[in-house]
PDB file of C-alpha atoms and ligand atoms in Angstrom:
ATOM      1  CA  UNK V   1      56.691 107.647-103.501  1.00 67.00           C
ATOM      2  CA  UNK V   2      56.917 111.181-103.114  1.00 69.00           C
ATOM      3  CA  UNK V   3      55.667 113.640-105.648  1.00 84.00           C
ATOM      4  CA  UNK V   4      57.521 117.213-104.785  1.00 95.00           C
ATOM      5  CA  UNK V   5      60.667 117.778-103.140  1.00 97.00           C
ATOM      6  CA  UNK V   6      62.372 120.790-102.796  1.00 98.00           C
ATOM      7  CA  UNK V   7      65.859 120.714-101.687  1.00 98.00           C
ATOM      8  CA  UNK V   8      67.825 123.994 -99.980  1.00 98.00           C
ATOM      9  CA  UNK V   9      71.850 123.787 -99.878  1.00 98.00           C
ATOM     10  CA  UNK V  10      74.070 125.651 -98.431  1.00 98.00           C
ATOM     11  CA  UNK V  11      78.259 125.963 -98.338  1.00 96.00           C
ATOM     12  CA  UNK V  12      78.664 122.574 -96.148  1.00 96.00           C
ATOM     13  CA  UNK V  13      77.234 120.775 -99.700  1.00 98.00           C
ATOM     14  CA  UNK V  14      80.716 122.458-101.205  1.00 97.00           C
ATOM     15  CA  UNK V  15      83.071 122.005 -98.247  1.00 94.00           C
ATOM     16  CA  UNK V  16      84.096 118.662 -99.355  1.00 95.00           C
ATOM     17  CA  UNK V  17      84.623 119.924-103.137  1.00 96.00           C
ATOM     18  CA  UNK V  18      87.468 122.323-100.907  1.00 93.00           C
ATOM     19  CA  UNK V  19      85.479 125.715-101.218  1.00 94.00           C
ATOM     20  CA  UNK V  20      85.230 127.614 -97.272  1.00 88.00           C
ATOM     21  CA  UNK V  21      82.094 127.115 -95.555  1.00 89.00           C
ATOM     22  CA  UNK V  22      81.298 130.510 -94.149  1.00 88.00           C
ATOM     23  CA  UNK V  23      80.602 129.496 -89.854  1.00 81.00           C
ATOM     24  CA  UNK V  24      82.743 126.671 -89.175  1.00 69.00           C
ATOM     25  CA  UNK V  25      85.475 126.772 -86.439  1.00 56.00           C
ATOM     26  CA  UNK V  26      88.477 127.517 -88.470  1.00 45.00           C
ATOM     27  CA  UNK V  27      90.462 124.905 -89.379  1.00 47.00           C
ATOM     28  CA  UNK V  28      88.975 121.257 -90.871  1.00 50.00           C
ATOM     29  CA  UNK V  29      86.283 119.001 -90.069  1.00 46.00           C
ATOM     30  CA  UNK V  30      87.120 115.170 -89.565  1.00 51.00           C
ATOM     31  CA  UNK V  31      84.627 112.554 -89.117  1.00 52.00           C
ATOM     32  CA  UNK V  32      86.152 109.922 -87.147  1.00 58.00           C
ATOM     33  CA  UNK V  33      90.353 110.697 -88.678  1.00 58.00           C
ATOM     34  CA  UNK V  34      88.836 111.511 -92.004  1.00 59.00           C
ATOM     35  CA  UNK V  35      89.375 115.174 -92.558  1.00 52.00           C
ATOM     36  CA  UNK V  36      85.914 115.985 -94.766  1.00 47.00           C
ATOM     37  CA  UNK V  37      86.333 119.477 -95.485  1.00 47.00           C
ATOM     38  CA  UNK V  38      88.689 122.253 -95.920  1.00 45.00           C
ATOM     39  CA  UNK V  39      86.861 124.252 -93.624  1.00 47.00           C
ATOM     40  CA  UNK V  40      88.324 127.913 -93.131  1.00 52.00           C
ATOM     41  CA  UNK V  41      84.921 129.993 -91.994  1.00 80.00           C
ATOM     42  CA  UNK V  42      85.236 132.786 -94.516  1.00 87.00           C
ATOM     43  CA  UNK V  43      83.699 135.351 -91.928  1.00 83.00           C
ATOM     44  CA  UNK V  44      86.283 134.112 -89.663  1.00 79.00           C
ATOM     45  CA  UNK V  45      88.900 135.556 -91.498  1.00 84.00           C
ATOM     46  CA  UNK V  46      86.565 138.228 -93.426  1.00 89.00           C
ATOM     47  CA  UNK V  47      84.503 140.814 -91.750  1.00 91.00           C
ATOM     48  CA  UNK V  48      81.198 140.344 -93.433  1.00 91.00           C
ATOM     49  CA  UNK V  49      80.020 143.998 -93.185  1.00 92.00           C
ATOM     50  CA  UNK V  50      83.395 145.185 -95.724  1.00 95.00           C
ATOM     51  CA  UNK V  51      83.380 142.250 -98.291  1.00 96.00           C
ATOM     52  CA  UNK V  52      78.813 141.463 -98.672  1.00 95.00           C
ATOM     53  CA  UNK V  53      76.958 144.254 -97.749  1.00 95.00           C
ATOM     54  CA  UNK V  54      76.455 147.185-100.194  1.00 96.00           C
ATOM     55  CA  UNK V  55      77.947 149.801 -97.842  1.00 96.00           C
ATOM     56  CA  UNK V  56      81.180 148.188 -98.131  1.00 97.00           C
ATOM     57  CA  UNK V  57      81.581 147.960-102.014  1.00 97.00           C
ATOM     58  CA  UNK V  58      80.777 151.636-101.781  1.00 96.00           C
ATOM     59  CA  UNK V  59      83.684 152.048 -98.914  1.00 97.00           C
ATOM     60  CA  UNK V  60      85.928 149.766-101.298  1.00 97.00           C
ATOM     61  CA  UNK V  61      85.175 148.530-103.831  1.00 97.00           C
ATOM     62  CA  UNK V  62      88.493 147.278-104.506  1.00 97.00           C
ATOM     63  CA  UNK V  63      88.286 145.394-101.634  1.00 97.00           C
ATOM     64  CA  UNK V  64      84.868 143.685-102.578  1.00 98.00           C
ATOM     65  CA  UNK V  65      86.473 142.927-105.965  1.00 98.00           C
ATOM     66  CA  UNK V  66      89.382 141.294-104.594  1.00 97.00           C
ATOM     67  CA  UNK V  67      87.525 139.212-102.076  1.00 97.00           C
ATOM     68  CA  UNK V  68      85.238 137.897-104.827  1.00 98.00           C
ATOM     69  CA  UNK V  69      88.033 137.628-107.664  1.00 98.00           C
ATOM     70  CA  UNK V  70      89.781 135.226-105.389  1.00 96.00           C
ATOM     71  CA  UNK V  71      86.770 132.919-104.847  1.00 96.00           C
ATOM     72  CA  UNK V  72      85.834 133.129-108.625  1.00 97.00           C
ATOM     73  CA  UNK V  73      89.714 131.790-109.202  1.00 97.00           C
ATOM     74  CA  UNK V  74      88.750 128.953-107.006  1.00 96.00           C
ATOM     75  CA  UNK V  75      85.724 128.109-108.625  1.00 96.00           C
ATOM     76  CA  UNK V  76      88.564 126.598-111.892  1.00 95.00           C
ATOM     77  CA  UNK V  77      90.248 124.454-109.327  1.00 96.00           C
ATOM     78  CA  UNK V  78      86.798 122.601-107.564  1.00 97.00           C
ATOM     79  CA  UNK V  79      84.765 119.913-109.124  1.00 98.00           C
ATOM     80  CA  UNK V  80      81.503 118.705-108.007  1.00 98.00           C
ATOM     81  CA  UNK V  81      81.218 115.908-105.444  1.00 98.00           C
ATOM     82  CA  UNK V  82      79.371 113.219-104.999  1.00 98.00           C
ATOM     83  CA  UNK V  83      76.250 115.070-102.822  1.00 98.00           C
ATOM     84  CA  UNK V  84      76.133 117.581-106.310  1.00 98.00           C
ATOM     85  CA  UNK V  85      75.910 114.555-108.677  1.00 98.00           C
ATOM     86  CA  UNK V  86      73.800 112.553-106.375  1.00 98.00           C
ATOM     87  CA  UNK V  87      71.012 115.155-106.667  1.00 98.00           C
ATOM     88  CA  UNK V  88      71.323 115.986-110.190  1.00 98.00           C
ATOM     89  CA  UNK V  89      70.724 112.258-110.625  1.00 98.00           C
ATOM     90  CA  UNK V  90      67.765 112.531-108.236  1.00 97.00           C
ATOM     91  CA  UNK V  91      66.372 115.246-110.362  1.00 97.00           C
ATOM     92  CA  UNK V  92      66.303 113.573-113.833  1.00 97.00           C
ATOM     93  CA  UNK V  93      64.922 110.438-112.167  1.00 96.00           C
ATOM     94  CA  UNK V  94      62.017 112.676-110.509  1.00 96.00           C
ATOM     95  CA  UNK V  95      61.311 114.377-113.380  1.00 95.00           C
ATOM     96  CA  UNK V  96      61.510 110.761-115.350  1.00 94.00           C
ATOM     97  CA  UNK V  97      58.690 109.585-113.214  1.00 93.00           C
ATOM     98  CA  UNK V  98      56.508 112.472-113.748  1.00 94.00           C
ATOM     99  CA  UNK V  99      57.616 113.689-110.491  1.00 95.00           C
ATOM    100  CA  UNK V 100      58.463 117.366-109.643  1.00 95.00           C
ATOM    101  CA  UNK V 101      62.151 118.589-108.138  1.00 97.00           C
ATOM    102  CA  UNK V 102      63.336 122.312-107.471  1.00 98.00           C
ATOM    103  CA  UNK V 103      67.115 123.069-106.065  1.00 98.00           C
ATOM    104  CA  UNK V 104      66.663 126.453-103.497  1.00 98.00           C
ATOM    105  CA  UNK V 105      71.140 126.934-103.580  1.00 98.00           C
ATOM    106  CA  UNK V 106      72.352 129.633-101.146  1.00 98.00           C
ATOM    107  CA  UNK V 107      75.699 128.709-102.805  1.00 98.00           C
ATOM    108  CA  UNK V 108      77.284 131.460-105.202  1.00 98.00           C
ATOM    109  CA  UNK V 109      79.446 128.706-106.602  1.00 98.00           C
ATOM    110  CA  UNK V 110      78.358 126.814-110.013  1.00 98.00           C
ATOM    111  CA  UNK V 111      78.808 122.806-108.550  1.00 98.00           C
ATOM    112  CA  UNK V 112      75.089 122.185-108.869  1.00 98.00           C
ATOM    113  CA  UNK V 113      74.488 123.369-112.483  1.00 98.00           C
ATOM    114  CA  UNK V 114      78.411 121.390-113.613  1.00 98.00           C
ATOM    115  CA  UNK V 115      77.174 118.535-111.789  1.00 98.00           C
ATOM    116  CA  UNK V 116      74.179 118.497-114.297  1.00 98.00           C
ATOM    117  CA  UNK V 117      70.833 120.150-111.987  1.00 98.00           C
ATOM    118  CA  UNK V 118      68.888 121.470-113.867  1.00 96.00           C
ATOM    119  CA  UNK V 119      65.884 123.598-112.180  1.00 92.00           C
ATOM    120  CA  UNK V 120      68.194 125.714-109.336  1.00 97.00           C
ATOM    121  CA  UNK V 121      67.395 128.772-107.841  1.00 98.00           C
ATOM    122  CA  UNK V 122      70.468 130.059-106.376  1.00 98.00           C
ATOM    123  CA  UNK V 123      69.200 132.772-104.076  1.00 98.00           C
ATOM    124  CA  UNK V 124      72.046 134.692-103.074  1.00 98.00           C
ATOM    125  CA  UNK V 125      73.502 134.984-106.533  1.00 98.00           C
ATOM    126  CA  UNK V 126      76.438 133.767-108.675  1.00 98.00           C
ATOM    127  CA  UNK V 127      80.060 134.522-108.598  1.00 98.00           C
ATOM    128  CA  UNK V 128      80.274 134.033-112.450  1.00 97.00           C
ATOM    129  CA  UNK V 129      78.251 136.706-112.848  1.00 98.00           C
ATOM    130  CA  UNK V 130      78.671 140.284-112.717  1.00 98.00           C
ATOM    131  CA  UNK V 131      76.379 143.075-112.744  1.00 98.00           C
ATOM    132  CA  UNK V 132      76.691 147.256-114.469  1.00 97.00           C
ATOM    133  CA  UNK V 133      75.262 149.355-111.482  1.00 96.00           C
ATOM    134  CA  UNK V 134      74.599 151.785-113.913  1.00 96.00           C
ATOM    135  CA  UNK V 135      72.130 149.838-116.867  1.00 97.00           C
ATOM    136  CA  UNK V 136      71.327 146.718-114.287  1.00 97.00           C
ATOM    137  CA  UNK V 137      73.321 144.345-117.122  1.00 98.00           C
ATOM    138  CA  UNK V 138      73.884 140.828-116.101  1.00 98.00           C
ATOM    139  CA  UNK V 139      76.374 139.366-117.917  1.00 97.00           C
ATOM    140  CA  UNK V 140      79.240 136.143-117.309  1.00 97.00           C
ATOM    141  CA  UNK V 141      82.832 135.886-116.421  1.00 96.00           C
ATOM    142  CA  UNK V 142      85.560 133.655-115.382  1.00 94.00           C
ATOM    143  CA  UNK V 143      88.050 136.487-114.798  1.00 95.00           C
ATOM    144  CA  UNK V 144      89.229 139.059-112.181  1.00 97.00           C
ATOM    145  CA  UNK V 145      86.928 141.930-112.181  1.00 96.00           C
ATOM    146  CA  UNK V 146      88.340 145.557-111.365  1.00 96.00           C
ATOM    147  CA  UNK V 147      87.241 149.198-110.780  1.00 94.00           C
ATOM    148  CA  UNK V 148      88.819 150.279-114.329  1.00 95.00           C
ATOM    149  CA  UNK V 149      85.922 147.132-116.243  1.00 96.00           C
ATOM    150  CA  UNK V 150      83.393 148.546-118.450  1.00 96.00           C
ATOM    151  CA  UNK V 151      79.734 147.022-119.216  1.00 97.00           C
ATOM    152  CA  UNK V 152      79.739 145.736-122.732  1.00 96.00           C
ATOM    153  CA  UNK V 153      76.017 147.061-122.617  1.00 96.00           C
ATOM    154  CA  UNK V 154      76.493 150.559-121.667  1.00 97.00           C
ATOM    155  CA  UNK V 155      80.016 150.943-121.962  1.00 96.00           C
ATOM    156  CA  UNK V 156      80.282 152.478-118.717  1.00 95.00           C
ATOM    157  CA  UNK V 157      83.459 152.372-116.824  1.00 95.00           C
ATOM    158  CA  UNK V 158      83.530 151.511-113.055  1.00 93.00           C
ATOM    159  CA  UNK V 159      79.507 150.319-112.382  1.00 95.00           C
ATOM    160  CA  UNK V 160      80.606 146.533-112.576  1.00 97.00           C
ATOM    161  CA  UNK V 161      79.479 144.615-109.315  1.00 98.00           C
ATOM    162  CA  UNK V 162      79.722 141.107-108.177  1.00 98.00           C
ATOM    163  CA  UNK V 163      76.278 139.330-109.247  1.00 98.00           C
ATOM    164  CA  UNK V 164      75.830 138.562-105.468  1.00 98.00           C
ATOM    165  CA  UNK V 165      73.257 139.542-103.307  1.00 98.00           C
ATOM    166  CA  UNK V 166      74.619 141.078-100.142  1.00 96.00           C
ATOM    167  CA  UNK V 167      72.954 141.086 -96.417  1.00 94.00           C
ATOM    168  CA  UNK V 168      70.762 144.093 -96.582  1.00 93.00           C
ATOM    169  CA  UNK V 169      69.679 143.187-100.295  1.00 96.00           C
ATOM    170  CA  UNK V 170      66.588 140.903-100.980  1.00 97.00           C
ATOM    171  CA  UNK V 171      67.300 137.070-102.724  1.00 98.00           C
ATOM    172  CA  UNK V 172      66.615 136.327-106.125  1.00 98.00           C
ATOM    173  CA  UNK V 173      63.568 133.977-106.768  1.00 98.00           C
ATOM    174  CA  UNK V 174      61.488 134.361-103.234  1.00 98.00           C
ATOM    175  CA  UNK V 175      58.313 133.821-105.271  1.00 98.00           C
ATOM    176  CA  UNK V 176      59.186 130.639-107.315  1.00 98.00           C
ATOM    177  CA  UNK V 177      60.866 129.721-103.645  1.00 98.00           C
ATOM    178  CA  UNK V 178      56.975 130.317-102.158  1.00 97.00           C
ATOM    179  CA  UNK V 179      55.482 128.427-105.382  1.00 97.00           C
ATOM    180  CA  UNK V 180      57.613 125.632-105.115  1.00 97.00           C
ATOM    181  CA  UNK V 181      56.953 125.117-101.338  1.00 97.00           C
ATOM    182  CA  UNK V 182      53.050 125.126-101.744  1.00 95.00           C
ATOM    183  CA  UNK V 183      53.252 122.212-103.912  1.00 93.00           C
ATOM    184  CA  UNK V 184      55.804 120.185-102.061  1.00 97.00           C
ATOM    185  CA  UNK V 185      55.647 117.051-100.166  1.00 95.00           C
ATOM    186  CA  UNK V 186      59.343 117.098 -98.866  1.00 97.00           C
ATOM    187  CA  UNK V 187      61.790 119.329 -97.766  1.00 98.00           C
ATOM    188  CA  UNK V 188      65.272 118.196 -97.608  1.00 98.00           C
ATOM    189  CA  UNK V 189      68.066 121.244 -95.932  1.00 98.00           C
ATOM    190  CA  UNK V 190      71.961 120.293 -97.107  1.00 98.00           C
ATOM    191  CA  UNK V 191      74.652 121.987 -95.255  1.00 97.00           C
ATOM    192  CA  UNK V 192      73.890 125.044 -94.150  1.00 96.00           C
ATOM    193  CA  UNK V 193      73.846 126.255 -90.829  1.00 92.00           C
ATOM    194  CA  UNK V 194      70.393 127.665 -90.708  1.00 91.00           C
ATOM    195  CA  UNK V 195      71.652 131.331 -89.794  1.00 88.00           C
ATOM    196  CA  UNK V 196      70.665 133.594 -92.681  1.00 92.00           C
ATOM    197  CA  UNK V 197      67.204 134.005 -93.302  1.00 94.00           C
ATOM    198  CA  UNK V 198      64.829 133.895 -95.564  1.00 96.00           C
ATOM    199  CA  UNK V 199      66.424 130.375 -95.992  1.00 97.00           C
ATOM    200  CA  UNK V 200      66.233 129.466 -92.157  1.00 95.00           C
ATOM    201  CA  UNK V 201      63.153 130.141 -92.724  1.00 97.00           C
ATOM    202  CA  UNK V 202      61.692 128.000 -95.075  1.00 98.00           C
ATOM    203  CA  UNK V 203      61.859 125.190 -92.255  1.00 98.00           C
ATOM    204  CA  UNK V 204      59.073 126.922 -90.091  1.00 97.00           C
ATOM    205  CA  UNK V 205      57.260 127.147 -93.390  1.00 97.00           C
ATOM    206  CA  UNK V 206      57.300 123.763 -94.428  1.00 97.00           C
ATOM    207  CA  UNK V 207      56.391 122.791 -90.868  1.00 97.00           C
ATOM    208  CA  UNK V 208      53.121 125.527 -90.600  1.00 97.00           C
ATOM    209  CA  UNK V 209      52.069 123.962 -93.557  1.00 97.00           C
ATOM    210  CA  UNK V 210      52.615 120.111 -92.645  1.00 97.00           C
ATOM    211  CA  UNK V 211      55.476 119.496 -94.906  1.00 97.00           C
ATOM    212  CA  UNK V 212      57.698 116.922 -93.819  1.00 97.00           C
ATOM    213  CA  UNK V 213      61.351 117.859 -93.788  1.00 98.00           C
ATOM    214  CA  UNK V 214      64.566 115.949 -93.267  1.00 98.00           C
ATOM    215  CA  UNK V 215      67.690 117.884 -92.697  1.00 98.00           C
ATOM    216  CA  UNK V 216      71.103 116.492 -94.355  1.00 98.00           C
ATOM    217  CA  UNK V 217      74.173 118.323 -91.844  1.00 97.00           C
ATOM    218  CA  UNK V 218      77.815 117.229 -90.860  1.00 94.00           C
ATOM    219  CA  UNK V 219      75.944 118.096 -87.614  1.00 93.00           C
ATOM    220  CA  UNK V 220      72.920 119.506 -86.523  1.00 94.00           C
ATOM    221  CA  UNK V 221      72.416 123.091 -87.101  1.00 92.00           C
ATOM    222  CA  UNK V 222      70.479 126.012 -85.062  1.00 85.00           C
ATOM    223  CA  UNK V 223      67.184 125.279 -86.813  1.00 92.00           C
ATOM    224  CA  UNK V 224      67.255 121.209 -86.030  1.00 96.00           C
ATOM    225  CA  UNK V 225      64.925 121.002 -84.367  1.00 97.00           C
ATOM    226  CA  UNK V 226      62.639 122.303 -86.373  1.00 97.00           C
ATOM    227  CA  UNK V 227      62.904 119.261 -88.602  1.00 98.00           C
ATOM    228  CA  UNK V 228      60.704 115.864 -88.770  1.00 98.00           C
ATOM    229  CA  UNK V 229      64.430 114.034 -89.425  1.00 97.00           C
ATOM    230  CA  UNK V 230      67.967 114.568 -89.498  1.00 98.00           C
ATOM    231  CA  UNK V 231      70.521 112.648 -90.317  1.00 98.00           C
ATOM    232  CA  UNK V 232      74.530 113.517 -89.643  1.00 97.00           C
ATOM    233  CA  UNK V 233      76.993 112.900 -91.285  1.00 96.00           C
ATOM    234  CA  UNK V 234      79.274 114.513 -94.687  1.00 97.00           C
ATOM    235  CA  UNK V 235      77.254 114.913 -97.460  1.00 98.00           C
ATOM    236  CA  UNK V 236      78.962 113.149 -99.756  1.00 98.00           C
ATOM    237  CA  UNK V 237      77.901 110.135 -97.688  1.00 98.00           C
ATOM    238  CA  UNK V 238      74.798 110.960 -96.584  1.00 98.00           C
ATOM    239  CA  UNK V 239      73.140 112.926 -99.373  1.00 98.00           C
ATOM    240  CA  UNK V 240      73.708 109.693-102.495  1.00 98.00           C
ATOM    241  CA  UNK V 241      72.239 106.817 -99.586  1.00 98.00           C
ATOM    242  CA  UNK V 242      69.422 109.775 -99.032  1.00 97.00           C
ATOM    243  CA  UNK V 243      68.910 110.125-102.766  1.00 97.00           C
ATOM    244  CA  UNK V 244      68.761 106.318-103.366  1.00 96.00           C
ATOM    245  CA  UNK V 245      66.024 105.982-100.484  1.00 95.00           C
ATOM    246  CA  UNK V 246      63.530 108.143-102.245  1.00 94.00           C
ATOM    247  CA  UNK V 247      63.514 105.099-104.527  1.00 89.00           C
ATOM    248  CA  UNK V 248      63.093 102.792-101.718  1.00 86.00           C
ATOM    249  CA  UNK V 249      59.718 104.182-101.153  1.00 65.00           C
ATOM    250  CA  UNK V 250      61.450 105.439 -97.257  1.00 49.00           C
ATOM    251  CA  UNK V 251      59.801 108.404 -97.527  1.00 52.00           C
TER     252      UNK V 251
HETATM  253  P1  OAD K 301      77.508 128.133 -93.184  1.00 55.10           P
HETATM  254  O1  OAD K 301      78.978 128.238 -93.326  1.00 55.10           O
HETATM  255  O2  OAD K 301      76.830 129.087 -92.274  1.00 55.10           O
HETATM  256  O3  OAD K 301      77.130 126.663 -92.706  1.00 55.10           O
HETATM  257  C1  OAD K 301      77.709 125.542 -93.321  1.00 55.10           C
HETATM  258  C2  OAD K 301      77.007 124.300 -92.812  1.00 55.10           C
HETATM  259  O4  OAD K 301      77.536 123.203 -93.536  1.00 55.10           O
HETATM  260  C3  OAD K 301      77.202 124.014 -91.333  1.00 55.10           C
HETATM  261  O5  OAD K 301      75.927 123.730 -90.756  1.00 55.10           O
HETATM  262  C4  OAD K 301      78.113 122.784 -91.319  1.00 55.10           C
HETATM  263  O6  OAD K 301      77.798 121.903 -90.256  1.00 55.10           O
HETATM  264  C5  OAD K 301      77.773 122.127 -92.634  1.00 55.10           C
HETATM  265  N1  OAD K 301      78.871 121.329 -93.212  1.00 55.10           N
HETATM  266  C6  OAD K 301      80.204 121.603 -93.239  1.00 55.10           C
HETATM  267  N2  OAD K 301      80.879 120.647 -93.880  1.00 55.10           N
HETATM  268  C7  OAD K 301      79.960 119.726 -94.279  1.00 55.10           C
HETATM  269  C8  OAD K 301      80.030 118.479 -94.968  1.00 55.10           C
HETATM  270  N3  OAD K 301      81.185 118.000 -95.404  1.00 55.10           N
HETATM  271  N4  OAD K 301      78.882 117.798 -95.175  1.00 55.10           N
HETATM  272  C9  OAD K 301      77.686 118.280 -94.733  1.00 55.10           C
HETATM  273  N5  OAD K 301      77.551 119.440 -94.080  1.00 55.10           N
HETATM  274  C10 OAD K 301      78.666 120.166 -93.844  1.00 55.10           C
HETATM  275  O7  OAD K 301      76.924 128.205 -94.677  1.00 55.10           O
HETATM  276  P2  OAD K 301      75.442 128.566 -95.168  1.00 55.10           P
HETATM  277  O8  OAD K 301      74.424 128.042 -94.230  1.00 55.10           O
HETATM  278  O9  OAD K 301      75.364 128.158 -96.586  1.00 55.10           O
HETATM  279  O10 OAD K 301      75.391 134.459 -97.671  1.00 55.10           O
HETATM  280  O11 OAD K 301      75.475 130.134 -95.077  1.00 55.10           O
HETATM  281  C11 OAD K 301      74.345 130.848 -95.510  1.00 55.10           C
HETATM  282  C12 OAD K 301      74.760 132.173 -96.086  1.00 55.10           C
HETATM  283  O12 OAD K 301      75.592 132.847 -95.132  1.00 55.10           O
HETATM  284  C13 OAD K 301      75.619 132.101 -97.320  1.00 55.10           C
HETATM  285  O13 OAD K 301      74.870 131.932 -98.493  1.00 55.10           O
HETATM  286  C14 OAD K 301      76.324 133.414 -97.311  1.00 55.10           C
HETATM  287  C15 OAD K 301      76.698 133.458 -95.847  1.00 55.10           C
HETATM  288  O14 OAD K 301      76.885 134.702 -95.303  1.00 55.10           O
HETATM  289  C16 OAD K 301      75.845 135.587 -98.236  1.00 55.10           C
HETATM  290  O15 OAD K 301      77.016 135.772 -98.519  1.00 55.10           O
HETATM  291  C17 OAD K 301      74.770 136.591 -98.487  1.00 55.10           C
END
């Protein structure tokens, strides 16, 4: 019975909840006839460099608003699926047992923590949350954000930013990330492609420090082979059998 696991997702844990992974071939993914994602590769159809890095919200910030107003709105219309639930069922029965569990999320959306997880880290940010440029205020929202907002700290009009961390910035929690790692005994990657690092990385880290790892993909990504196991298939197949073979003593 394992003791530590540490568990990284990324969008493909989402797709089939109908939020845009961010790589795929536009379009949607079927397994066999069974379309398993509404797959429309957001950088497909957004250039990365004018909607997530911080040189575009200061070229237009209207623009960055819009982009993540309209995948805020969608978080009201998605519900977790059964890969979310599976592991916030795997955490309680970890922690049950005396075990240890941490969730590493590259995903801005809130699935994991509505599907009850407890311990995430989500790395690149949260869409609910906002941010005043001006007094570094953190604070929550459902609703469109705009140039003309103020910060109910500072009172400031026009410093509100997405609570998002953009390429170029660094990702929340790298230390707990490290911690968390040096005490594992499994690492399990969900749907993500394996492209954005520090996250790709944490595969080569596990693996420098003898860490078994099992990757959990529609299909095997860049970094697969990198892994001690993969298994294929859409997560919310593969990742509840997964979750019900820790308790099967598989791994
Ligand atoms: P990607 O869009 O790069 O990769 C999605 C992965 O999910 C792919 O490997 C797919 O094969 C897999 N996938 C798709 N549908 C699936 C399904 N139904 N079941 C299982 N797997 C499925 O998304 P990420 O790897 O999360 O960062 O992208 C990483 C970061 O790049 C994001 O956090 C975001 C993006 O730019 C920022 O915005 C800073």
């Amino acid at each position: 019975m394992v003791k530590n696991i540490v568990v990284l997702t990324g969008a493909g844990i989402s797709a089939e909840s109908g939020l845009s992974t961010f790589r795929d071939e536009t379009g949607k993914i079927e397994v066999g006839k069974t379309e398993v994602g509404k797959i429309g590769g957001i950088w497909a159809e957004y250039d990365y460099r004018e909607v997530a890095t911080p040189e575009g919200f200061l070229a237009n910030p209207a623009l960055v608003h819009e982009f993540y107003n309209k995948r805020r709105a969608m978080l009201l219309e998605v519900a977790p699926n059964a890969a979310h639930i599976a592991l916030a069922d795997l955490e309680k029965r970890l922690l049950d047992q005396g075990a240890g569990f941490t969730l590493v999320t590259q995903n801005v959306d809130d699935l994991h923590a509505r599907a009850g997880s407890i311990n995430v880290l989500q790395m690149h940010g949260q869409l609910n949350k906002v941010k005043c440029v001006r007094c570094e205020h953190i604070f929550e929202t459902c609703n469109d954000v705009s140039l003309n907002d103020s910060c109910p700290e500072c009172f400031e009009v026009g410093g509100i930013r997405p609570h998002i961390v953009w390429f170029g910035e660094i990702p929340h929690y790298l230390d707990d990330i490290d911690e968390a790692l040096s005490d594992a005994d499994l690492f399990v990657s969900i749907g993500t492609s394996g492209s954005v690092y520090p996250a790709a990385g944490l595969v080569g880290a596990v693996r420098q420090m003898n860490i078994p790892s099992l990757e959990l993909n529609l299909v095997a990504s860049e970094n697969a082979a990198l892994f001690t196991h993969g298994v294929y298939g859409p997560a919310t197949v593969i990742v509840p059998e997964w979750v019900e073979s820790v308790f099967e003593d598989n791994y």
